[in-house]
PDB file of C-alpha atoms in Angstrom:
ATOM      1  CA  MET W 110    -200.309 -59.489  33.728  1.00 40.00           C
ATOM      2  CA  ALA W 111    -197.139 -60.834  35.160  1.00 44.00           C
ATOM      3  CA  SER W 112    -194.724 -63.246  34.036  1.00 42.00           C
ATOM      4  CA  SER W 113    -192.457 -65.719  36.081  1.00 48.00           C
ATOM      5  CA  ASN W 114    -189.162 -66.858  35.094  1.00 49.00           C
ATOM      6  CA  ASN W 115    -188.940 -69.186  38.596  1.00 47.00           C
ATOM      7  CA  ALA W 116    -186.751 -72.163  37.291  1.00 43.00           C
ATOM      8  CA  PRO W 117    -183.533 -73.192  38.982  1.00 48.00           C
ATOM      9  CA  SER W 118    -180.957 -72.932  36.323  1.00 44.00           C
ATOM     10  CA  LEU W 119    -177.746 -74.963  36.583  1.00 42.00           C
ATOM     11  CA  GLY W 120    -174.342 -73.289  36.616  1.00 43.00           C
ATOM     12  CA  ARG W 121    -170.958 -75.231  37.263  1.00 40.00           C
ATOM     13  CA  CYS W 122    -169.187 -74.053  40.550  1.00 43.00           C
ATOM     14  CA  GLY W 123    -166.141 -75.646  41.151  1.00 45.00           C
ATOM     15  CA  GLY W 124    -165.795 -79.539  40.544  1.00 40.00           C
ATOM     16  CA  PHE W 125    -169.880 -79.228  41.062  1.00 37.00           C
ATOM     17  CA  VAL W 126    -173.022 -78.784  39.777  1.00 38.00           C
ATOM     18  CA  ALA W 127    -174.914 -75.908  42.112  1.00 47.00           C
ATOM     19  CA  GLU W 128    -178.285 -74.498  41.625  1.00 61.00           C
ATOM     20  CA  ARG W 129    -178.502 -70.964  40.314  1.00 79.00           C
ATOM     21  CA  LEU W 130    -182.002 -69.504  42.099  1.00 95.00           C
ATOM     22  CA  ARG W 131    -183.826 -67.280  39.732  1.00 97.00           C
ATOM     23  CA  ASP W 132    -187.408 -65.414  39.347  1.00 97.00           C
ATOM     24  CA  ALA W 133    -187.838 -62.669  36.569  1.00 97.00           C
ATOM     25  CA  PHE W 134    -191.188 -60.703  36.505  1.00 97.00           C
ATOM     26  CA  HIS W 135    -192.638 -57.731  34.743  1.00 97.00           C
ATOM     27  CA  LEU W 136    -195.301 -55.371  36.171  1.00 98.00           C
ATOM     28  CA  PRO W 137    -197.332 -51.988  34.826  1.00 97.00           C
ATOM     29  CA  ALA W 138    -195.688 -49.138  35.370  1.00 96.00           C
ATOM     30  CA  ARG W 139    -198.384 -47.894  37.669  1.00 96.00           C
ATOM     31  CA  ARG W 140    -197.903 -46.735  41.160  1.00 95.00           C
ATOM     32  CA  THR W 141    -199.728 -49.897  42.604  1.00 96.00           C
ATOM     33  CA  SER W 142    -197.184 -52.253  41.295  1.00 97.00           C
ATOM     34  CA  VAL W 143    -195.233 -50.825  43.667  1.00 97.00           C
ATOM     35  CA  PRO W 144    -196.553 -52.991  46.363  1.00 97.00           C
ATOM     36  CA  GLU W 145    -197.406 -56.169  44.001  1.00 98.00           C
ATOM     37  CA  ALA W 146    -193.506 -55.683  43.527  1.00 98.00           C
ATOM     38  CA  ARG W 147    -193.146 -56.167  46.834  1.00 97.00           C
ATOM     39  CA  ARG W 148    -195.228 -58.943  47.224  1.00 98.00           C
ATOM     40  CA  ARG W 149    -193.310 -61.084  44.653  1.00 98.00           C
ATOM     41  CA  VAL W 150    -190.252 -60.554  46.289  1.00 98.00           C
ATOM     42  CA  LEU W 151    -191.419 -61.485  49.695  1.00 98.00           C
ATOM     43  CA  ALA W 152    -193.020 -64.560  48.143  1.00 98.00           C
ATOM     44  CA  VAL W 153    -190.279 -65.884  45.601  1.00 98.00           C
ATOM     45  CA  LEU W 154    -187.352 -64.772  48.880  1.00 97.00           C
ATOM     46  CA  HIS W 155    -189.477 -67.207  51.154  1.00 97.00           C
ATOM     47  CA  GLU W 156    -189.866 -70.118  48.811  1.00 96.00           C
ATOM     48  CA  TRP W 157    -186.434 -70.101  48.279  1.00 96.00           C
ATOM     49  CA  GLY W 158    -185.590 -70.142  52.500  1.00 95.00           C
ATOM     50  CA  ALA W 159    -183.800 -66.474  52.677  1.00 96.00           C
ATOM     51  CA  ALA W 160    -183.544 -65.244  55.955  1.00 95.00           C
ATOM     52  CA  GLU W 161    -186.087 -62.464  57.025  1.00 96.00           C
ATOM     53  CA  GLN W 162    -183.156 -59.831  57.089  1.00 95.00           C
ATOM     54  CA  VAL W 163    -182.615 -61.085  53.160  1.00 96.00           C
ATOM     55  CA  ARG W 164    -186.183 -60.293  52.861  1.00 97.00           C
ATOM     56  CA  ASP W 165    -186.781 -57.116  54.786  1.00 96.00           C
ATOM     57  CA  ASP W 166    -183.549 -55.514  52.981  1.00 96.00           C
ATOM     58  CA  ALA W 167    -184.716 -56.935  48.928  1.00 97.00           C
ATOM     59  CA  GLU W 168    -188.550 -55.769  49.959  1.00 97.00           C
ATOM     60  CA  LEU W 169    -186.742 -52.120  51.271  1.00 95.00           C
ATOM     61  CA  VAL W 170    -184.468 -52.414  47.928  1.00 96.00           C
ATOM     62  CA  VAL W 171    -187.132 -53.657  45.335  1.00 97.00           C
ATOM     63  CA  SER W 172    -189.554 -50.962  46.665  1.00 95.00           C
ATOM     64  CA  GLU W 173    -187.153 -47.446  46.290  1.00 94.00           C
ATOM     65  CA  LEU W 174    -185.698 -49.131  42.599  1.00 94.00           C
ATOM     66  CA  PHE W 175    -189.423 -49.721  41.538  1.00 95.00           C
ATOM     67  CA  THR W 176    -190.977 -46.631  42.501  1.00 94.00           C
ATOM     68  CA  ASN W 177    -188.280 -44.391  41.383  1.00 92.00           C
ATOM     69  CA  ALA W 178    -188.495 -46.542  37.545  1.00 93.00           C
ATOM     70  CA  VAL W 179    -192.378 -45.668  38.150  1.00 93.00           C
ATOM     71  CA  ARG W 180    -192.047 -42.107  39.413  1.00 91.00           C
ATOM     72  CA  HIS W 181    -188.749 -41.028  36.892  1.00 89.00           C
ATOM     73  CA  THR W 182    -189.017 -42.847  33.513  1.00 90.00           C
ATOM     74  CA  ASP W 183    -192.315 -42.580  31.078  1.00 88.00           C
ATOM     75  CA  SER W 184    -192.093 -46.661  31.037  1.00 93.00           C
ATOM     76  CA  GLU W 185    -194.920 -48.871  30.128  1.00 95.00           C
ATOM     77  CA  LYS W 186    -193.632 -51.941  31.910  1.00 96.00           C
ATOM     78  CA  VAL W 187    -191.202 -52.052  34.788  1.00 96.00           C
ATOM     79  CA  GLY W 188    -189.057 -55.525  35.212  1.00 96.00           C
ATOM     80  CA  CYS W 189    -187.373 -56.763  38.380  1.00 97.00           C
ATOM     81  CA  GLU W 190    -185.346 -60.174  38.354  1.00 97.00           C
ATOM     82  CA  LEU W 191    -183.894 -61.806  41.314  1.00 98.00           C
ATOM     83  CA  THR W 192    -180.649 -63.878  41.124  1.00 97.00           C
ATOM     84  CA  VAL W 193    -178.678 -65.778  43.948  1.00 96.00           C
ATOM     85  CA  LEU W 194    -175.114 -65.354  42.778  1.00 92.00           C
ATOM     86  CA  GLY W 195    -173.129 -66.982  45.330  1.00 91.00           C
ATOM     87  CA  ALA W 196    -173.384 -65.164  48.548  1.00 94.00           C
ATOM     88  CA  PHE W 197    -175.243 -62.494  47.264  1.00 96.00           C
ATOM     89  CA  LEU W 198    -178.948 -61.838  46.014  1.00 97.00           C
ATOM     90  CA  ARG W 199    -178.610 -59.868  42.539  1.00 97.00           C
ATOM     91  CA  VAL W 200    -182.116 -57.411  42.481  1.00 97.00           C
ATOM     92  CA  GLU W 201    -182.023 -55.669  38.926  1.00 96.00           C
ATOM     93  CA  VAL W 202    -184.993 -53.521  37.820  1.00 96.00           C
ATOM     94  CA  THR W 203    -185.463 -52.383  33.957  1.00 95.00           C
ATOM     95  CA  ASP W 204    -187.418 -49.592  33.030  1.00 94.00           C
ATOM     96  CA  GLN W 205    -188.023 -48.684  29.258  1.00 91.00           C
ATOM     97  CA  GLY W 206    -185.957 -45.315  29.611  1.00 79.00           C
ATOM     98  CA  CYS W 207    -187.107 -41.764  28.486  1.00 64.00           C
ATOM     99  CA  GLY W 208    -185.678 -40.805  32.323  1.00 51.00           C
ATOM    100  CA  GLY W 209    -184.496 -37.239  33.260  1.00 49.00           C
ATOM    101  CA  SER W 210    -181.052 -38.713  34.068  1.00 49.00           C
ATOM    102  CA  THR W 211    -179.126 -41.626  35.126  1.00 55.00           C
ATOM    103  CA  PRO W 212    -180.072 -42.242  38.515  1.00 49.00           C
ATOM    104  CA  HIS W 213    -177.654 -41.378  41.652  1.00 44.00           C
ATOM    105  CA  VAL W 214    -177.199 -40.284  45.429  1.00 48.00           C
ATOM    106  CA  GLN W 215    -179.162 -37.055  46.433  1.00 46.00           C
ATOM    107  CA  PRO W 216    -176.922 -34.833  47.877  1.00 48.00           C
ATOM    108  CA  GLY W 217    -178.237 -34.393  51.726  1.00 48.00           C
ATOM    109  CA  SER W 218    -180.823 -36.761  51.053  1.00 43.00           C
ATOM    110  CA  VAL W 219    -180.489 -38.815  54.022  1.00 44.00           C
ATOM    111  CA  ASP W 220    -182.458 -35.896  55.848  1.00 44.00           C
ATOM    112  CA  LYS W 221    -185.372 -35.480  52.733  1.00 44.00           C
ATOM    113  CA  GLU W 222    -188.600 -37.624  52.579  1.00 50.00           C
ATOM    114  CA  CYS W 223    -188.115 -37.876  49.308  1.00 50.00           C
ATOM    115  CA  GLY W 224    -184.796 -38.780  47.429  1.00 55.00           C
ATOM    116  CA  ARG W 225    -183.139 -40.681  50.070  1.00 70.00           C
ATOM    117  CA  GLY W 226    -184.339 -44.196  48.472  1.00 77.00           C
ATOM    118  CA  LEU W 227    -180.641 -44.672  46.260  1.00 83.00           C
ATOM    119  CA  PHE W 228    -178.724 -43.818  49.682  1.00 82.00           C
ATOM    120  CA  LEU W 229    -180.890 -46.572  51.575  1.00 89.00           C
ATOM    121  CA  VAL W 230    -180.030 -48.972  48.467  1.00 91.00           C
ATOM    122  CA  GLY W 231    -176.491 -47.923  48.848  1.00 90.00           C
ATOM    123  CA  ALA W 232    -176.563 -48.658  52.868  1.00 92.00           C
ATOM    124  CA  LEU W 233    -178.160 -52.167  52.245  1.00 93.00           C
ATOM    125  CA  SER W 234    -176.361 -53.347  49.217  1.00 93.00           C
ATOM    126  CA  GLU W 235    -172.260 -54.486  48.568  1.00 93.00           C
ATOM    127  CA  SER W 236    -172.739 -52.742  45.362  1.00 93.00           C
ATOM    128  CA  TRP W 237    -174.946 -50.970  42.929  1.00 94.00           C
ATOM    129  CA  GLY W 238    -175.264 -49.448  39.410  1.00 93.00           C
ATOM    130  CA  VAL W 239    -176.630 -48.417  36.719  1.00 91.00           C
ATOM    131  CA  ARG W 240    -176.294 -50.236  33.113  1.00 91.00           C
ATOM    132  CA  PRO W 241    -178.146 -49.641  30.220  1.00 88.00           C
ATOM    133  CA  ASP W 242    -180.711 -52.016  28.976  1.00 79.00           C
ATOM    134  CA  PRO W 243    -179.654 -54.247  26.138  1.00 75.00           C
ATOM    135  CA  THR W 244    -182.254 -52.959  23.985  1.00 76.00           C
ATOM    136  CA  GLY W 245    -181.129 -49.828  23.742  1.00 77.00           C
ATOM    137  CA  HIS W 246    -184.254 -48.682  25.348  1.00 82.00           C
ATOM    138  CA  GLY W 247    -184.224 -47.815  29.019  1.00 90.00           C
ATOM    139  CA  ARG W 248    -181.946 -48.554  31.968  1.00 91.00           C
ATOM    140  CA  THR W 249    -181.123 -51.547  34.883  1.00 93.00           C
ATOM    141  CA  VAL W 250    -180.566 -50.535  38.113  1.00 94.00           C
ATOM    142  CA  TRP W 251    -179.132 -53.227  40.162  1.00 95.00           C
ATOM    143  CA  ALA W 252    -177.889 -54.013  43.659  1.00 96.00           C
ATOM    144  CA  ASP W 253    -176.285 -56.835  45.791  1.00 96.00           C
ATOM    145  CA  LEU W 254    -177.417 -57.629  48.604  1.00 97.00           C
ATOM    146  CA  PRO W 255    -175.671 -59.999  50.935  1.00 96.00           C
ATOM    147  CA  TYR W 256    -177.538 -63.521  50.828  1.00 95.00           C
ATOM    148  CA  GLY W 257    -175.160 -65.792  52.925  1.00 77.00           C
ATOM    149  CA  ALA W 258    -176.921 -69.482  53.537  1.00 59.00           C
ATOM    150  CA  PRO W 259    -181.086 -70.275  53.457  1.00 56.00           C
ATOM    151  CA  ALA W 260    -182.602 -69.974  56.766  1.00 53.00           C
ATOM    152  CA  ALA W 261    -183.700 -73.015  58.764  1.00 53.00           C
ATOM    153  CA  HIS W 262    -186.867 -74.213  58.221  1.00 48.00           C
TER     154      HIS W 262
END
């Protein structure tokens, strides 16, 4: 069952209080969950008024990171969190660990059918990285994508 934390939170930004958009969910670590994660991300970003380019880029990044978590770990579930941080959309995908190595861009991966996911993540994001999960089990791969102003309706 997917869980949500789709409530906006408030944070201080200069002299005013700014809304911080955030959504989080977990899905079973199965191949069939990857398209569900993409659909979920697109729906949330559409609800937030994100521009089409932001939605497209986030969909691809989530697809790549979620696929890696499913394919390269023995997780039972994979988590995804979206947060708007100023001019960036932070995409985080958390697995339960037990993967063979830390995620990294494969040399020569741009020309291969498999293995170019993190190359694409790097190309679409301002920055990305990996950190251990706070529980000590698993890791979080994150990417900061340019977000910009909400799209006009």
